[in-house]
Coordinates of N, CA and C in Angstrom, one line a residue:
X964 N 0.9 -1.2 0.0 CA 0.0 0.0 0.0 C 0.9 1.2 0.0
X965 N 0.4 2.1 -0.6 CA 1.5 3.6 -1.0 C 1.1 4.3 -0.2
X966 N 2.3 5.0 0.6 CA 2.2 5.7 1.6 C 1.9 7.1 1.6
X967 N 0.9 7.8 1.7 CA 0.9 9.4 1.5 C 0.6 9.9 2.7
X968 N 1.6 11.5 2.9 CA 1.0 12.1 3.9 C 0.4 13.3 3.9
X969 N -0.1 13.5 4.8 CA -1.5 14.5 4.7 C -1.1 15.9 5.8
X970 N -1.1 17.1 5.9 CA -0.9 17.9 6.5 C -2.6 18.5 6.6
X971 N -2.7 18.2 8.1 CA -4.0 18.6 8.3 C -3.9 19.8 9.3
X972 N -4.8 20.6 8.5 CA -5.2 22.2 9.2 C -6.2 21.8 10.3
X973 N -6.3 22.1 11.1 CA -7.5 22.3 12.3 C -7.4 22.6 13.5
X974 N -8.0 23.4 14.7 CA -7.5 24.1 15.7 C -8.0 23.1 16.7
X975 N -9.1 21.8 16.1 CA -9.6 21.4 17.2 C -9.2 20.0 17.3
X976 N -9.8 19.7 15.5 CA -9.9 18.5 15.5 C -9.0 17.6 15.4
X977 N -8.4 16.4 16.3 CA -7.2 15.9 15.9 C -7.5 14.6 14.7
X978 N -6.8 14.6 14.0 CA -7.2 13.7 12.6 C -7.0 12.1 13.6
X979 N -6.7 11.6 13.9 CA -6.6 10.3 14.1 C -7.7 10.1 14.9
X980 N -8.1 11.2 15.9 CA -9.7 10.4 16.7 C -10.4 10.7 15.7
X981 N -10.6 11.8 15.2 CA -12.0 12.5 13.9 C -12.1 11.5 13.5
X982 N -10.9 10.3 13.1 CA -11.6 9.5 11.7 C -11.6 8.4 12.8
X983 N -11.7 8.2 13.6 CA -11.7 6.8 14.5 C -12.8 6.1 13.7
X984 N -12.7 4.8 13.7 CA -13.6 3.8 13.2 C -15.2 4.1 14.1
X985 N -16.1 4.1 13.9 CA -17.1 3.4 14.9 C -18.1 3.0 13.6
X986 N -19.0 2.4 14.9 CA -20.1 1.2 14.6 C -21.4 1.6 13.9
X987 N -21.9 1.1 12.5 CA -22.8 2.0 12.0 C -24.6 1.1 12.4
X988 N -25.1 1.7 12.3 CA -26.2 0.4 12.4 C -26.5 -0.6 11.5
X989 N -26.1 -1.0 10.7 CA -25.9 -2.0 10.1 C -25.0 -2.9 10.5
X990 N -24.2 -2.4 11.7 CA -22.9 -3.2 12.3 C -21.3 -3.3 11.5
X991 N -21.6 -2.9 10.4 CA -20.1 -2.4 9.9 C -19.5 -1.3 10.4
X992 N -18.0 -1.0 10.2 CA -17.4 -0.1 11.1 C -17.2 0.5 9.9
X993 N -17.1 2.2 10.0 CA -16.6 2.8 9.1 C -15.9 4.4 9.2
X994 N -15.5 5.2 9.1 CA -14.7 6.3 9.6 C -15.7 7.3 9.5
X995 N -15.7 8.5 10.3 CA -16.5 9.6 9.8 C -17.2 10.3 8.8
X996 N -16.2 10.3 7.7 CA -16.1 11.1 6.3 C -16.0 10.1 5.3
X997 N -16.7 10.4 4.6 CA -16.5 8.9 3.4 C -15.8 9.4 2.3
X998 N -15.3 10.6 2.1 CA -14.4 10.9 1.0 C -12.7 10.5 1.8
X999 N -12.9 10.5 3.2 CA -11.3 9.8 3.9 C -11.2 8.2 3.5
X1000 N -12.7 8.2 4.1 CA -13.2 6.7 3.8 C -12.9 5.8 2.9
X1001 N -13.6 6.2 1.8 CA -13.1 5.6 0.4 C -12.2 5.9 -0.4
X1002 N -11.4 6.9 -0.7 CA -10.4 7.3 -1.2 C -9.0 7.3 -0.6
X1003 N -8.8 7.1 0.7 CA -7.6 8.1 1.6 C -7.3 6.2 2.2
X1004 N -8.2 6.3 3.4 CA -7.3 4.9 4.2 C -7.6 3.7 3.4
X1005 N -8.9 3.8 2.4 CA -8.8 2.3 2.1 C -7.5 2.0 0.7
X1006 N -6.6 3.4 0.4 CA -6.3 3.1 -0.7 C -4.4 3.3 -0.3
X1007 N -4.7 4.2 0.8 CA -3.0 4.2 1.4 C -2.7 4.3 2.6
X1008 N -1.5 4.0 3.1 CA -1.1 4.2 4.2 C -0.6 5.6 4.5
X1009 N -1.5 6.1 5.5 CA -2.0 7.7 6.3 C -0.8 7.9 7.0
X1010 N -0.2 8.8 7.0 CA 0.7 9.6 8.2 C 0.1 11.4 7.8
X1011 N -0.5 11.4 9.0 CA -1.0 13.1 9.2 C 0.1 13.9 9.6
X1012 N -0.1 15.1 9.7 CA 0.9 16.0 9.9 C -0.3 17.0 10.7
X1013 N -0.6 17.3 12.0 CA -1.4 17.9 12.1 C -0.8 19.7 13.2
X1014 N -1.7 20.4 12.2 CA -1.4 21.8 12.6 C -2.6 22.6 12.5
X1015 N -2.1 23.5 14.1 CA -3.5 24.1 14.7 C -3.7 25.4 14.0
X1016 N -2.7 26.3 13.0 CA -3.1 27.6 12.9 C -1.8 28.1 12.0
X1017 N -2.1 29.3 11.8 CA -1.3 29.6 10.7 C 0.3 29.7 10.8
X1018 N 0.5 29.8 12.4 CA 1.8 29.9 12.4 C 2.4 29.0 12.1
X1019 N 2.1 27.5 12.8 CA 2.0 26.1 12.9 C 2.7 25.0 11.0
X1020 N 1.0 26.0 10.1 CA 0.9 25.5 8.9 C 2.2 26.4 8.2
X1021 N 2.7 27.4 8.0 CA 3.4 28.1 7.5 C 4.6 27.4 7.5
X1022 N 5.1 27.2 9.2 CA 6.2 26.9 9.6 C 6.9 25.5 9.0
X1023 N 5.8 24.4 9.0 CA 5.8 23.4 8.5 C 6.6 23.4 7.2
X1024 N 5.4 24.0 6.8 CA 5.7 23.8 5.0 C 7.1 25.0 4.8
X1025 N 7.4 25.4 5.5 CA 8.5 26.6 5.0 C 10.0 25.2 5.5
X1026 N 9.7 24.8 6.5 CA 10.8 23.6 7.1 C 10.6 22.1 6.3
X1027 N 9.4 21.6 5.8 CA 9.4 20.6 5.3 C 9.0 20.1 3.9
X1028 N 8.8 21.6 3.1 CA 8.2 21.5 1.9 C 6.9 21.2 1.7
X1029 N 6.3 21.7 0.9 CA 4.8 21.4 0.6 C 4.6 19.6 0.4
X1030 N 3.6 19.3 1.5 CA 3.2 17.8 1.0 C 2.2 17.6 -0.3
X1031 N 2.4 16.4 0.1 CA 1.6 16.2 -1.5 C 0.0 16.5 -1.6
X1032 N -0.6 16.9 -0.1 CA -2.1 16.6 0.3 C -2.0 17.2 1.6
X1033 N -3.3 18.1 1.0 CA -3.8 19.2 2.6 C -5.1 19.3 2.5
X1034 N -5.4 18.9 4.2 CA -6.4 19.1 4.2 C -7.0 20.1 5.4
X1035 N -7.9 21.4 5.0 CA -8.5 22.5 5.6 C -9.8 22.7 6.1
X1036 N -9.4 23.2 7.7 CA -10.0 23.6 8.1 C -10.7 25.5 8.1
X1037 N -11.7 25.3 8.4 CA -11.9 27.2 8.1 C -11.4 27.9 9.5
X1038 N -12.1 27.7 10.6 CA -12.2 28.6 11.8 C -11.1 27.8 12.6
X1039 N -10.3 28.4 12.8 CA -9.1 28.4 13.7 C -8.6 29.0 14.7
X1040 N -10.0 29.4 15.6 CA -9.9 29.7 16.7 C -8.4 30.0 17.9
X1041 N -9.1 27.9 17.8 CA -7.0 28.0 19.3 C -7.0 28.9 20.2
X1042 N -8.3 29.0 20.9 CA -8.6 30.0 21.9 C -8.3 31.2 22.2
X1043 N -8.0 31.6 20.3 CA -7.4 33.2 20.6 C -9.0 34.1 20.6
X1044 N -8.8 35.4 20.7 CA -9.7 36.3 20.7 C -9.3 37.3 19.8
X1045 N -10.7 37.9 19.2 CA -10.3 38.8 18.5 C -10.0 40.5 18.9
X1046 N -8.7 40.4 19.7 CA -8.4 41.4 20.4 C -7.6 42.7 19.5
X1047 N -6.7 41.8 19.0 CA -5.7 42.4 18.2 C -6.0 42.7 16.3
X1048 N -7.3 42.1 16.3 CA -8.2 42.3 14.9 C -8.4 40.9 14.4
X1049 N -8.5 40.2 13.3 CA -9.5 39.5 12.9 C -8.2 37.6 12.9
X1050 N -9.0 36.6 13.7 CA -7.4 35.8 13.6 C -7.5 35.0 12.6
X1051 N -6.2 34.6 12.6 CA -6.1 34.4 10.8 C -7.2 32.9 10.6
X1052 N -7.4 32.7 9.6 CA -7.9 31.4 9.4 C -7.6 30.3 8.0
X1053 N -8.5 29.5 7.6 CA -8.2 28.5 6.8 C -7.9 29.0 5.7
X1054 N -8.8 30.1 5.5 CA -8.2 30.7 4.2 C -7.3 31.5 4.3
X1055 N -6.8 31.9 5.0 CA -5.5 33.1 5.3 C -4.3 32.2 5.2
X1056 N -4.2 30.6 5.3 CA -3.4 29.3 5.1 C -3.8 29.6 3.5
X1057 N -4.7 29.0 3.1 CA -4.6 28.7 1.9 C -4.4 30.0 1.1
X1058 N -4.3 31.2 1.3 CA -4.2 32.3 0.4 C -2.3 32.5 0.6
X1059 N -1.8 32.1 2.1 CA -0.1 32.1 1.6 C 0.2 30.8 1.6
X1060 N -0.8 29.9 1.2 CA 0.3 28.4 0.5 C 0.2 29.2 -1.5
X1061 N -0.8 29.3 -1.6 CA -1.3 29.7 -3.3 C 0.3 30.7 -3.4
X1062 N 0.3 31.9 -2.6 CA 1.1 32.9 -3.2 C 2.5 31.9 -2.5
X1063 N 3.3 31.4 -1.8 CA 4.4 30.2 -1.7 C 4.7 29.6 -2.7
X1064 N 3.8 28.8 -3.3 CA 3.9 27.9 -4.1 C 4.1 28.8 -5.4
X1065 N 3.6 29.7 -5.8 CA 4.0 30.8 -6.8 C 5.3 31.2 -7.0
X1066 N 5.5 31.5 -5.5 CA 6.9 32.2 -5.4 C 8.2 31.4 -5.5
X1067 N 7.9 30.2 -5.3 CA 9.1 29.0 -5.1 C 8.8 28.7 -6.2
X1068 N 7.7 28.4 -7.1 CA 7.7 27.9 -8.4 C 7.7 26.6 -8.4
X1069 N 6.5 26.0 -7.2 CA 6.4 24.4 -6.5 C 4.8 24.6 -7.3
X1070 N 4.6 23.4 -7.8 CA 3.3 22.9 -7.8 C 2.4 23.0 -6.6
X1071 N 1.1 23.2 -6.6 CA 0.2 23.4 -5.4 C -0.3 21.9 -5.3
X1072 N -0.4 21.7 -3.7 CA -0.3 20.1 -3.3 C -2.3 19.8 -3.7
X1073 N -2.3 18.8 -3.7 CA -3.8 18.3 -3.7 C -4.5 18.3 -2.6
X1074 N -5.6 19.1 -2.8 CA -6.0 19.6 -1.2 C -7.5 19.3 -1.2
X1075 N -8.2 19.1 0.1 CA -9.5 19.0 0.2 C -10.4 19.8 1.8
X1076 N -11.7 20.1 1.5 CA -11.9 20.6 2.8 C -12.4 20.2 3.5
X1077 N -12.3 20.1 4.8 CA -13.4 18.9 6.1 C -13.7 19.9 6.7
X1078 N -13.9 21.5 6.4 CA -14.5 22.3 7.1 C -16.2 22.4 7.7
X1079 N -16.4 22.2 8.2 CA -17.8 22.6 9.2 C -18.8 23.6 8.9
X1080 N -18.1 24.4 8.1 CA -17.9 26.1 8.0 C -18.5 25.9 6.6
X1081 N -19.7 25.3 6.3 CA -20.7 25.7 5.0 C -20.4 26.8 4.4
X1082 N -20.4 27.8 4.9 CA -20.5 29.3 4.4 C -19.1 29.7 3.6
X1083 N -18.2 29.3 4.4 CA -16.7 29.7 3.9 C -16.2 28.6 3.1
X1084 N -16.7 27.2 3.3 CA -16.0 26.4 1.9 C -16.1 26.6 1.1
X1085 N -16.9 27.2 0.0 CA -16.8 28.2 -1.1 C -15.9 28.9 -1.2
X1086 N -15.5 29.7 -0.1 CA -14.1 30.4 -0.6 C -13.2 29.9 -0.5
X1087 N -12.8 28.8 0.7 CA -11.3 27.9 0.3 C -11.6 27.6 -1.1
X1088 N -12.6 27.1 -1.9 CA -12.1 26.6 -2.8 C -12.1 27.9 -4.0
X1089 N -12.4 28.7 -4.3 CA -12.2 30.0 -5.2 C -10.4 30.0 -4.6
X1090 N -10.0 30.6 -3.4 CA -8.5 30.9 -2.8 C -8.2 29.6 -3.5
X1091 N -8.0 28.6 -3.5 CA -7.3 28.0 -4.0 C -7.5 27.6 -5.7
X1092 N -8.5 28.3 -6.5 CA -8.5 28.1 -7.6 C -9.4 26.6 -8.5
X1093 N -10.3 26.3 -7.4 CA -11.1 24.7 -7.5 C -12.0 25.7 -8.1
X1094 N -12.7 25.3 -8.6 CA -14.8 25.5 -8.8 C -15.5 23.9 -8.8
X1095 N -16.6 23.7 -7.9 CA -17.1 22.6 -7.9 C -18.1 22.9 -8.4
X1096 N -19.2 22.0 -9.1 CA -20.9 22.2 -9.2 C -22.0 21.7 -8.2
X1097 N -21.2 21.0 -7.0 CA -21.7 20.7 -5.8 C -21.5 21.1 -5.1
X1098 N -22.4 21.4 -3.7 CA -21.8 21.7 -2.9 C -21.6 20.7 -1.2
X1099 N -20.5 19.9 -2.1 CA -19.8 19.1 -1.5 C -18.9 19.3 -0.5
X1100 N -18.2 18.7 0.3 CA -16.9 19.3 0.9 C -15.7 18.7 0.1
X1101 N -15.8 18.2 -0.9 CA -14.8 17.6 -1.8 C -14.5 18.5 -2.7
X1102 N -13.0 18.8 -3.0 CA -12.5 20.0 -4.0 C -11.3 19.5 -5.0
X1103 N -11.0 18.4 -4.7 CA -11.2 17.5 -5.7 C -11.6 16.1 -6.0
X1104 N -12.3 16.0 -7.4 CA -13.1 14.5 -7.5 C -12.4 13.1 -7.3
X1105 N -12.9 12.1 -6.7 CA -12.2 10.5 -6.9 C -11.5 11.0 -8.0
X1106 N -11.7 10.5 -9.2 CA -11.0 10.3 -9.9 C -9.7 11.4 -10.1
X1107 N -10.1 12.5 -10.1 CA -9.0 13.4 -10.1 C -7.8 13.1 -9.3
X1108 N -8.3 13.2 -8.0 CA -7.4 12.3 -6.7 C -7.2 10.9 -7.0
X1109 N -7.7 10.0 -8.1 CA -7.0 9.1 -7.5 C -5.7 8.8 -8.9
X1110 N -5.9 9.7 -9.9 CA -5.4 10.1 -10.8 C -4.1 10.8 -10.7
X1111 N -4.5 11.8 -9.9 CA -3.2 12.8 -9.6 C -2.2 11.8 -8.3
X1112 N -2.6 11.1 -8.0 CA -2.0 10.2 -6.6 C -1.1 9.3 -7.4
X1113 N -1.7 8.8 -8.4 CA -0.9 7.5 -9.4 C -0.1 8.0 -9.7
X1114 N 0.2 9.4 -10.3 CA 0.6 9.7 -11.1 C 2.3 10.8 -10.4
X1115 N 2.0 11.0 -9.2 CA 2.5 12.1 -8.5 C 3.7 10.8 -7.6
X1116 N 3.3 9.8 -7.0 CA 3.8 8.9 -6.3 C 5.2 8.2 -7.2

């Protein structure tokens, strides 16, 4: 199984319980999200990279290079307050990975949203240059993903 890792955005949620297996009423076990579901663990072996906020995500990718696969969150709280003006969030990541990736003249990694945040997953995906006709939380399709994965590995 081919190993991909995933740098995951979120202030709250940690990827390894989020996707914990449980029990569906049918008695099969199955993960949270069925786009992790069916595309991600049943097809490779997962190592997450997980980061709460922008300093966090920046720092990563400036020390480890852009991974091949990101996945974003919108509201990034991390129990800051908005004292000092507005705190950064999912798109504030994704608007300096777009202009990074520009700058270094790196391909932009394959990315998807598990945001919560209905309202603003439309704009992660414009900031990063997707347009869907759904309004899915998937910003790119199976096949694309499983296309660009074959092909990238």
């Amino acid at each position: 199984m081919a190993k991909i890792k995933i740098l995951w955005l979120d202030d709250q949620r940690e990827p390894y319980s989020y996707f914990k297996k449980t029990r569906q009423g049918n008695g099969t076990w199955e993960r949270n999200n069925e786009f992790y579901q069916n595309n991600i663990f049943n097809q490779y072996d997962v190592e997450f990279v997980w980061v709460k906020n922008i300093e966090e995500f920046t720092q990563y990718i400036m020390n480890n290079g852009v991974p091949q696969f990101i996945s974003f969150d919108y509201d990034l709280k991390n129990g800051r307050m908005k004292v000092d003006g507005p705190v950064p969030n999912g798109g504030d990541c994704a608007k300096w990975l777009v202009n990074y990736c520009k700058k270094n003249n790196i391909q932009m990694p394959k990315c998807y949203s598990h945001t919560a945040n209905k309202t603003q997953r439309p704009l992660l995906n414009s900031i990063l240059g997707i347009t869907e006709n759904k309004s899915k939380k998937i910003i790119v399709t199976e096949s694309m993903f499983n296309h660009i994965i074959k092909t990238s590995l």
